PDB file of C-alpha atoms in Angstrom:
ATOM      1  CA  UNK M1368      62.356 -63.099  20.336  1.00 66.00           C
ATOM      2  CA  UNK M1369      65.371 -62.594  22.574  1.00 76.00           C
ATOM      3  CA  UNK M1370      67.065 -59.268  22.305  1.00 91.00           C
ATOM      4  CA  UNK M1371      70.776 -58.641  22.567  1.00 95.00           C
ATOM      5  CA  UNK M1372      72.318 -60.549  25.451  1.00 96.00           C
ATOM      6  CA  UNK M1373      75.651 -59.979  27.129  1.00 97.00           C
ATOM      7  CA  UNK M1374      77.684 -61.906  29.664  1.00 97.00           C
ATOM      8  CA  UNK M1375      78.781 -61.627  32.315  1.00 97.00           C
ATOM      9  CA  UNK M1376      76.717 -58.891  33.946  1.00 96.00           C
ATOM     10  CA  UNK M1377      79.492 -57.777  36.248  1.00 96.00           C
ATOM     11  CA  UNK M1378      83.195 -58.498  36.359  1.00 96.00           C
ATOM     12  CA  UNK M1379      86.008 -57.503  38.693  1.00 98.00           C
ATOM     13  CA  UNK M1380      89.614 -57.754  37.542  1.00 97.00           C
ATOM     14  CA  UNK M1381      92.975 -56.417  38.674  1.00 98.00           C
ATOM     15  CA  UNK M1382      95.402 -54.299  36.711  1.00 98.00           C
ATOM     16  CA  UNK M1383      97.396 -56.222  34.133  1.00 97.00           C
ATOM     17  CA  UNK M1384      94.862 -59.006  33.772  1.00 98.00           C
ATOM     18  CA  UNK M1385      92.972 -59.892  30.628  1.00 98.00           C
ATOM     19  CA  UNK M1386      89.197 -60.034  30.200  1.00 98.00           C
ATOM     20  CA  UNK M1387      86.745 -61.448  27.655  1.00 98.00           C
ATOM     21  CA  UNK M1388      83.205 -60.155  27.308  1.00 98.00           C
ATOM     22  CA  UNK M1389      80.549 -61.889  25.235  1.00 98.00           C
ATOM     23  CA  UNK M1390      77.600 -60.766  23.168  1.00 98.00           C
ATOM     24  CA  UNK M1391      74.807 -62.579  21.355  1.00 97.00           C
ATOM     25  CA  UNK M1392      73.013 -60.457  18.788  1.00 97.00           C
ATOM     26  CA  UNK M1393      69.314 -60.123  18.257  1.00 95.00           C
ATOM     27  CA  UNK M1394      67.851 -62.763  15.971  1.00 93.00           C
ATOM     28  CA  UNK M1395      68.335 -61.848  12.311  1.00 92.00           C
ATOM     29  CA  UNK M1396      71.164 -59.410  12.993  1.00 94.00           C
ATOM     30  CA  UNK M1397      74.618 -60.008  11.547  1.00 94.00           C
ATOM     31  CA  UNK M1398      76.508 -56.889  12.635  1.00 93.00           C
ATOM     32  CA  UNK M1399      77.857 -56.345  16.138  1.00 95.00           C
ATOM     33  CA  UNK M1400      79.276 -53.104  17.523  1.00 95.00           C
ATOM     34  CA  UNK M1401      80.984 -52.573  20.872  1.00 97.00           C
ATOM     35  CA  UNK M1402      80.938 -49.383  22.927  1.00 97.00           C
ATOM     36  CA  UNK M1403      82.639 -48.321  26.149  1.00 98.00           C
ATOM     37  CA  UNK M1404      80.667 -46.132  28.526  1.00 95.00           C
ATOM     38  CA  UNK M1405      82.734 -44.629  31.327  1.00 95.00           C
ATOM     39  CA  UNK M1406      80.881 -43.421  34.404  1.00 91.00           C
ATOM     40  CA  UNK M1407      78.993 -40.235  33.674  1.00 88.00           C
ATOM     41  CA  UNK M1408      79.929 -40.263  29.988  1.00 92.00           C
ATOM     42  CA  UNK M1409      78.306 -41.172  26.726  1.00 93.00           C
ATOM     43  CA  UNK M1410      79.202 -44.444  24.997  1.00 95.00           C
ATOM     44  CA  UNK M1411      82.344 -44.402  22.864  1.00 96.00           C
ATOM     45  CA  UNK M1412      82.591 -46.632  19.787  1.00 95.00           C
ATOM     46  CA  UNK M1413      85.262 -49.330  20.053  1.00 97.00           C
ATOM     47  CA  UNK M1414      84.772 -51.386  16.873  1.00 95.00           C
ATOM     48  CA  UNK M1415      82.271 -53.118  14.645  1.00 94.00           C
ATOM     49  CA  UNK M1416      82.205 -56.659  13.268  1.00 95.00           C
ATOM     50  CA  UNK M1417      80.477 -57.918  10.150  1.00 92.00           C
ATOM     51  CA  UNK M1418      81.031 -61.249   8.400  1.00 91.00           C
ATOM     52  CA  UNK M1419      83.605 -62.126  11.054  1.00 93.00           C
ATOM     53  CA  UNK M1420      85.775 -59.151  10.097  1.00 94.00           C
ATOM     54  CA  UNK M1421      86.487 -55.938  11.981  1.00 93.00           C
ATOM     55  CA  UNK M1422      85.323 -53.303   9.544  1.00 89.00           C
ATOM     56  CA  UNK M1423      85.528 -50.105  11.539  1.00 89.00           C
ATOM     57  CA  UNK M1424      87.444 -49.126  14.644  1.00 92.00           C
ATOM     58  CA  UNK M1425      87.282 -46.215  17.034  1.00 92.00           C
ATOM     59  CA  UNK M1426      90.128 -44.538  18.858  1.00 93.00           C
ATOM     60  CA  UNK M1427      91.073 -47.420  21.145  1.00 96.00           C
ATOM     61  CA  UNK M1428      94.493 -49.054  21.593  1.00 96.00           C
ATOM     62  CA  UNK M1429      95.398 -52.481  20.290  1.00 96.00           C
ATOM     63  CA  UNK M1430      94.834 -53.878  23.781  1.00 97.00           C
ATOM     64  CA  UNK M1431      91.204 -53.951  22.725  1.00 98.00           C
ATOM     65  CA  UNK M1432      90.488 -56.729  20.262  1.00 97.00           C
ATOM     66  CA  UNK M1433      87.481 -58.661  19.171  1.00 97.00           C
ATOM     67  CA  UNK M1434      86.120 -61.582  17.310  1.00 97.00           C
ATOM     68  CA  UNK M1435      82.908 -62.534  15.593  1.00 97.00           C
ATOM     69  CA  UNK M1436      81.831 -66.140  15.212  1.00 97.00           C
ATOM     70  CA  UNK M1437      79.920 -67.755  12.334  1.00 96.00           C
ATOM     71  CA  UNK M1438      76.691 -67.547  14.380  1.00 95.00           C
ATOM     72  CA  UNK M1439      77.269 -63.740  14.570  1.00 96.00           C
ATOM     73  CA  UNK M1440      77.983 -63.726  18.303  1.00 97.00           C
ATOM     74  CA  UNK M1441      80.985 -61.696  19.339  1.00 98.00           C
ATOM     75  CA  UNK M1442      83.672 -61.334  21.967  1.00 98.00           C
ATOM     76  CA  UNK M1443      85.524 -58.291  23.189  1.00 98.00           C
ATOM     77  CA  UNK M1444      88.968 -58.917  24.666  1.00 98.00           C
ATOM     78  CA  UNK M1445      90.956 -56.411  26.658  1.00 98.00           C
ATOM     79  CA  UNK M1446      94.579 -57.177  27.559  1.00 97.00           C
ATOM     80  CA  UNK M1447      96.813 -55.597  30.200  1.00 98.00           C
ATOM     81  CA  UNK M1448      93.895 -53.973  31.991  1.00 98.00           C
ATOM     82  CA  UNK M1449      94.281 -50.439  33.310  1.00 98.00           C
ATOM     83  CA  UNK M1450      92.246 -48.710  36.000  1.00 97.00           C
ATOM     84  CA  UNK M1451      90.850 -46.490  33.254  1.00 97.00           C
ATOM     85  CA  UNK M1452      89.294 -49.485  31.532  1.00 98.00           C
ATOM     86  CA  UNK M1453      86.653 -49.618  34.260  1.00 98.00           C
ATOM     87  CA  UNK M1454      83.391 -48.938  32.455  1.00 97.00           C
ATOM     88  CA  UNK M1455      80.122 -50.348  31.205  1.00 95.00           C
ATOM     89  CA  UNK M1456      80.733 -52.218  27.954  1.00 97.00           C
ATOM     90  CA  UNK M1457      77.767 -52.202  25.627  1.00 96.00           C
ATOM     91  CA  UNK M1458      77.158 -54.442  22.677  1.00 97.00           C
ATOM     92  CA  UNK M1459      74.778 -53.448  19.906  1.00 95.00           C
ATOM     93  CA  UNK M1460      73.536 -55.542  17.019  1.00 95.00           C
ATOM     94  CA  UNK M1461      71.978 -54.577  13.720  1.00 92.00           C
ATOM     95  CA  UNK M1462      71.663 -55.378  10.065  1.00 87.00           C
ATOM     96  CA  UNK M1463      74.177 -53.318   8.043  1.00 74.00           C
ATOM     97  CA  UNK M1464      73.177 -49.666   8.022  1.00 72.00           C
ATOM     98  CA  UNK M1465      70.094 -50.193  10.152  1.00 80.00           C
ATOM     99  CA  UNK M1466      69.097 -49.310  13.706  1.00 85.00           C
ATOM    100  CA  UNK M1467      71.290 -50.688  16.452  1.00 90.00           C
ATOM    101  CA  UNK M1468      69.753 -52.543  19.381  1.00 92.00           C
ATOM    102  CA  UNK M1469      71.705 -52.491  22.609  1.00 94.00           C
ATOM    103  CA  UNK M1470      72.253 -55.144  25.225  1.00 95.00           C
ATOM    104  CA  UNK M1471      72.181 -54.456  28.969  1.00 93.00           C
ATOM    105  CA  UNK M1472      75.961 -54.202  29.152  1.00 95.00           C
ATOM    106  CA  UNK M1473      78.775 -55.719  31.187  1.00 96.00           C
ATOM    107  CA  UNK M1474      80.050 -53.654  34.107  1.00 96.00           C
ATOM    108  CA  UNK M1475      83.839 -54.082  34.334  1.00 98.00           C
ATOM    109  CA  UNK M1476      85.690 -52.921  37.439  1.00 98.00           C
ATOM    110  CA  UNK M1477      89.479 -52.894  37.395  1.00 98.00           C
ATOM    111  CA  UNK M1478      91.154 -52.711  40.809  1.00 96.00           C
TER     112      UNK M1478
ATOM    113  CA  UNK J 564      85.560 -34.173  13.816  1.00 80.00           C
ATOM    114  CA  UNK J 565      81.930 -35.100  14.200  1.00 87.00           C
ATOM    115  CA  UNK J 566      80.539 -34.547  17.670  1.00 92.00           C
ATOM    116  CA  UNK J 567      77.415 -34.084  19.773  1.00 96.00           C
ATOM    117  CA  UNK J 568      76.995 -31.600  22.616  1.00 96.00           C
ATOM    118  CA  UNK J 569      74.214 -31.853  25.176  1.00 95.00           C
ATOM    119  CA  UNK J 570      73.156 -29.572  27.966  1.00 89.00           C
ATOM    120  CA  UNK J 571      74.656 -30.571  31.265  1.00 87.00           C
ATOM    121  CA  UNK J 572      72.528 -32.144  33.917  1.00 86.00           C
ATOM    122  CA  UNK J 573      71.102 -33.033  36.152  1.00 94.00           C
ATOM    123  CA  UNK J 574      67.773 -31.612  35.143  1.00 96.00           C
ATOM    124  CA  UNK J 575      65.332 -31.717  38.044  1.00 97.00           C
ATOM    125  CA  UNK J 576      61.626 -31.215  37.399  1.00 97.00           C
ATOM    126  CA  UNK J 577      58.324 -31.687  39.139  1.00 97.00           C
ATOM    127  CA  UNK J 578      55.822 -34.104  37.675  1.00 97.00           C
ATOM    128  CA  UNK J 579      53.786 -32.607  34.790  1.00 97.00           C
ATOM    129  CA  UNK J 580      56.431 -29.953  34.080  1.00 97.00           C
ATOM    130  CA  UNK J 581      57.642 -29.198  30.552  1.00 98.00           C
ATOM    131  CA  UNK J 582      60.953 -30.726  29.545  1.00 97.00           C
ATOM    132  CA  UNK J 583      63.586 -29.471  27.130  1.00 97.00           C
ATOM    133  CA  UNK J 584      67.008 -31.070  26.751  1.00 97.00           C
ATOM    134  CA  UNK J 585      69.228 -29.255  24.293  1.00 97.00           C
ATOM    135  CA  UNK J 586      71.377 -31.074  21.759  1.00 97.00           C
ATOM    136  CA  UNK J 587      73.570 -29.629  19.038  1.00 97.00           C
ATOM    137  CA  UNK J 588      75.865 -31.425  16.655  1.00 95.00           C
ATOM    138  CA  UNK J 589      78.870 -30.866  14.455  1.00 93.00           C
ATOM    139  CA  UNK J 590      79.064 -33.017  11.354  1.00 89.00           C
ATOM    140  CA  UNK J 591      80.721 -32.915   7.968  1.00 83.00           C
ATOM    141  CA  UNK J 592      77.685 -34.337   6.204  1.00 82.00           C
ATOM    142  CA  UNK J 593      74.005 -34.953   6.865  1.00 85.00           C
ATOM    143  CA  UNK J 594      73.645 -37.498   9.632  1.00 91.00           C
ATOM    144  CA  UNK J 595      70.628 -39.181  11.098  1.00 92.00           C
ATOM    145  CA  UNK J 596      69.899 -38.053  14.651  1.00 95.00           C
ATOM    146  CA  UNK J 597      68.716 -40.068  17.627  1.00 96.00           C
ATOM    147  CA  UNK J 598      67.680 -39.805  21.232  1.00 97.00           C
ATOM    148  CA  UNK J 599      68.425 -42.805  23.421  1.00 97.00           C
ATOM    149  CA  UNK J 600      67.284 -43.327  27.005  1.00 97.00           C
ATOM    150  CA  UNK J 601      69.093 -45.287  29.696  1.00 94.00           C
ATOM    151  CA  UNK J 602      67.188 -46.321  32.809  1.00 92.00           C
ATOM    152  CA  UNK J 603      69.162 -47.189  35.950  1.00 86.00           C
ATOM    153  CA  UNK J 604      71.086 -50.423  35.559  1.00 81.00           C
ATOM    154  CA  UNK J 605      70.015 -50.947  31.965  1.00 84.00           C
ATOM    155  CA  UNK J 606      71.385 -50.584  28.456  1.00 86.00           C
ATOM    156  CA  UNK J 607      70.295 -48.015  25.905  1.00 92.00           C
ATOM    157  CA  UNK J 608      66.862 -47.879  24.345  1.00 93.00           C
ATOM    158  CA  UNK J 609      66.099 -45.933  21.219  1.00 94.00           C
ATOM    159  CA  UNK J 610      63.561 -43.235  22.086  1.00 97.00           C
ATOM    160  CA  UNK J 611      63.137 -41.483  18.746  1.00 97.00           C
ATOM    161  CA  UNK J 612      64.968 -40.626  15.553  1.00 95.00           C
ATOM    162  CA  UNK J 613      64.972 -38.313  12.540  1.00 95.00           C
ATOM    163  CA  UNK J 614      66.805 -39.017   9.317  1.00 92.00           C
ATOM    164  CA  UNK J 615      66.678 -35.708   7.453  1.00 91.00           C
ATOM    165  CA  UNK J 616      66.246 -31.988   7.978  1.00 93.00           C
ATOM    166  CA  UNK J 617      62.847 -30.846   9.323  1.00 95.00           C
ATOM    167  CA  UNK J 618      61.848 -34.408  10.236  1.00 96.00           C
ATOM    168  CA  UNK J 619      60.187 -34.709  13.630  1.00 97.00           C
ATOM    169  CA  UNK J 620      60.749 -37.846  15.659  1.00 97.00           C
ATOM    170  CA  UNK J 621      58.236 -38.694  18.362  1.00 97.00           C
ATOM    171  CA  UNK J 622      57.576 -41.477  20.843  1.00 97.00           C
ATOM    172  CA  UNK J 623      55.911 -41.802  24.267  1.00 95.00           C
ATOM    173  CA  UNK J 624      55.099 -38.082  24.323  1.00 97.00           C
ATOM    174  CA  UNK J 625      58.675 -37.043  23.535  1.00 98.00           C
ATOM    175  CA  UNK J 626      59.460 -35.061  20.389  1.00 98.00           C
ATOM    176  CA  UNK J 627      62.533 -33.709  18.637  1.00 98.00           C
ATOM    177  CA  UNK J 628      62.880 -31.856  15.317  1.00 98.00           C
ATOM    178  CA  UNK J 629      65.970 -32.076  13.094  1.00 97.00           C
ATOM    179  CA  UNK J 630      67.034 -28.465  12.524  1.00 96.00           C
ATOM    180  CA  UNK J 631      69.810 -28.283   9.940  1.00 93.00           C
ATOM    181  CA  UNK J 632      70.076 -24.488  10.077  1.00 94.00           C
ATOM    182  CA  UNK J 633      70.884 -24.535  13.788  1.00 95.00           C
ATOM    183  CA  UNK J 634      72.420 -28.070  13.802  1.00 95.00           C
ATOM    184  CA  UNK J 635      70.147 -28.955  16.689  1.00 97.00           C
ATOM    185  CA  UNK J 636      67.886 -31.791  17.799  1.00 98.00           C
ATOM    186  CA  UNK J 637      66.351 -30.669  21.099  1.00 98.00           C
ATOM    187  CA  UNK J 638      64.260 -33.157  23.060  1.00 98.00           C
ATOM    188  CA  UNK J 639      60.905 -31.974  24.450  1.00 98.00           C
ATOM    189  CA  UNK J 640      58.021 -33.386  26.412  1.00 98.00           C
ATOM    190  CA  UNK J 641      54.956 -31.472  27.461  1.00 97.00           C
ATOM    191  CA  UNK J 642      54.330 -33.202  30.788  1.00 96.00           C
ATOM    192  CA  UNK J 643      56.950 -35.402  32.410  1.00 97.00           C
ATOM    193  CA  UNK J 644      56.263 -38.280  34.764  1.00 97.00           C
ATOM    194  CA  UNK J 645      58.328 -39.776  37.556  1.00 96.00           C
ATOM    195  CA  UNK J 646      58.882 -42.801  35.308  1.00 95.00           C
ATOM    196  CA  UNK J 647      60.731 -40.583  32.809  1.00 97.00           C
ATOM    197  CA  UNK J 648      63.622 -40.257  35.258  1.00 96.00           C
ATOM    198  CA  UNK J 649      66.637 -41.586  33.353  1.00 96.00           C
ATOM    199  CA  UNK J 650      69.702 -40.482  31.426  1.00 96.00           C
ATOM    200  CA  UNK J 651      69.060 -39.211  27.906  1.00 97.00           C
ATOM    201  CA  UNK J 652      71.656 -39.383  25.148  1.00 97.00           C
ATOM    202  CA  UNK J 653      71.637 -37.534  21.867  1.00 97.00           C
ATOM    203  CA  UNK J 654      73.507 -39.295  19.055  1.00 96.00           C
ATOM    204  CA  UNK J 655      74.247 -39.089  15.368  1.00 94.00           C
ATOM    205  CA  UNK J 656      75.116 -41.612  12.689  1.00 90.00           C
ATOM    206  CA  UNK J 657      75.950 -41.412   9.016  1.00 81.00           C
ATOM    207  CA  UNK J 658      73.960 -43.718   6.801  1.00 67.00           C
ATOM    208  CA  UNK J 659      75.430 -45.942   4.165  1.00 59.00           C
ATOM    209  CA  UNK J 660      76.957 -49.119   5.515  1.00 53.00           C
ATOM    210  CA  UNK J 661      78.953 -48.466   8.622  1.00 69.00           C
ATOM    211  CA  UNK J 662      76.713 -47.043  11.308  1.00 78.00           C
ATOM    212  CA  UNK J 663      79.024 -45.942  14.083  1.00 88.00           C
ATOM    213  CA  UNK J 664      76.998 -43.977  16.624  1.00 93.00           C
ATOM    214  CA  UNK J 665      78.509 -40.806  18.072  1.00 93.00           C
ATOM    215  CA  UNK J 666      76.976 -39.913  21.421  1.00 96.00           C
ATOM    216  CA  UNK J 667      76.760 -36.841  23.573  1.00 96.00           C
ATOM    217  CA  UNK J 668      77.740 -37.044  27.236  1.00 96.00           C
ATOM    218  CA  UNK J 669      74.178 -37.605  28.382  1.00 96.00           C
ATOM    219  CA  UNK J 670      71.750 -35.579  30.483  1.00 97.00           C
ATOM    220  CA  UNK J 671      70.328 -36.985  33.676  1.00 96.00           C
ATOM    221  CA  UNK J 672      66.668 -36.187  34.305  1.00 97.00           C
ATOM    222  CA  UNK J 673      65.132 -36.510  37.750  1.00 97.00           C
ATOM    223  CA  UNK J 674      61.368 -36.035  38.055  1.00 97.00           C
ATOM    224  CA  UNK J 675      59.852 -35.614  41.490  1.00 96.00           C
ATOM    225  CA  UNK J 676      56.200 -36.162  42.441  1.00 94.00           C
TER     226      UNK J 676
END
């Protein structure tokens, strides 16, 4: 049983560009949450998707958007990248209200 | 708002030493509490959890007790190993549908032989 997978593993972008990160949830999970982990910090909740709808959002600007597909996989999009967006982006999947399982993350570097 | 505070690291110990990593929380209700571990270059793994006051979570020799009176969930291990070197995160979540995790800043543990 594959766990949560994320792609790509690493990504380098320049300021102002746009980026898309992808996540495939663990088998049987229908809820996907995204977190941003800056260097030396704990993960910060970005948003959560269930039934293809964003149902909860953290304190992140509208430059951060997402999508969930019918197969429960998800994308995180960040527009107009800033240097401060450099971080490890973690995806977690779960069934509603149950334990979240995390993927290995995508390391984004903005130059 | 709801938050988690952890002791600052790094914590440096010799193998077989006793480990304590302090964690306190501020919450408007009665959350579930977690410890996650992050090994170098990896994502987060759930280490242990407790869902109500006085519950003790345990796994791989690690333990933590949910103390409502002191709003704490300190992580302990009686004898650490080099392989325990990692970053440890305390976190809380409120049950009932949306399970947004709120994390502390993390505590890095380095265990030397």
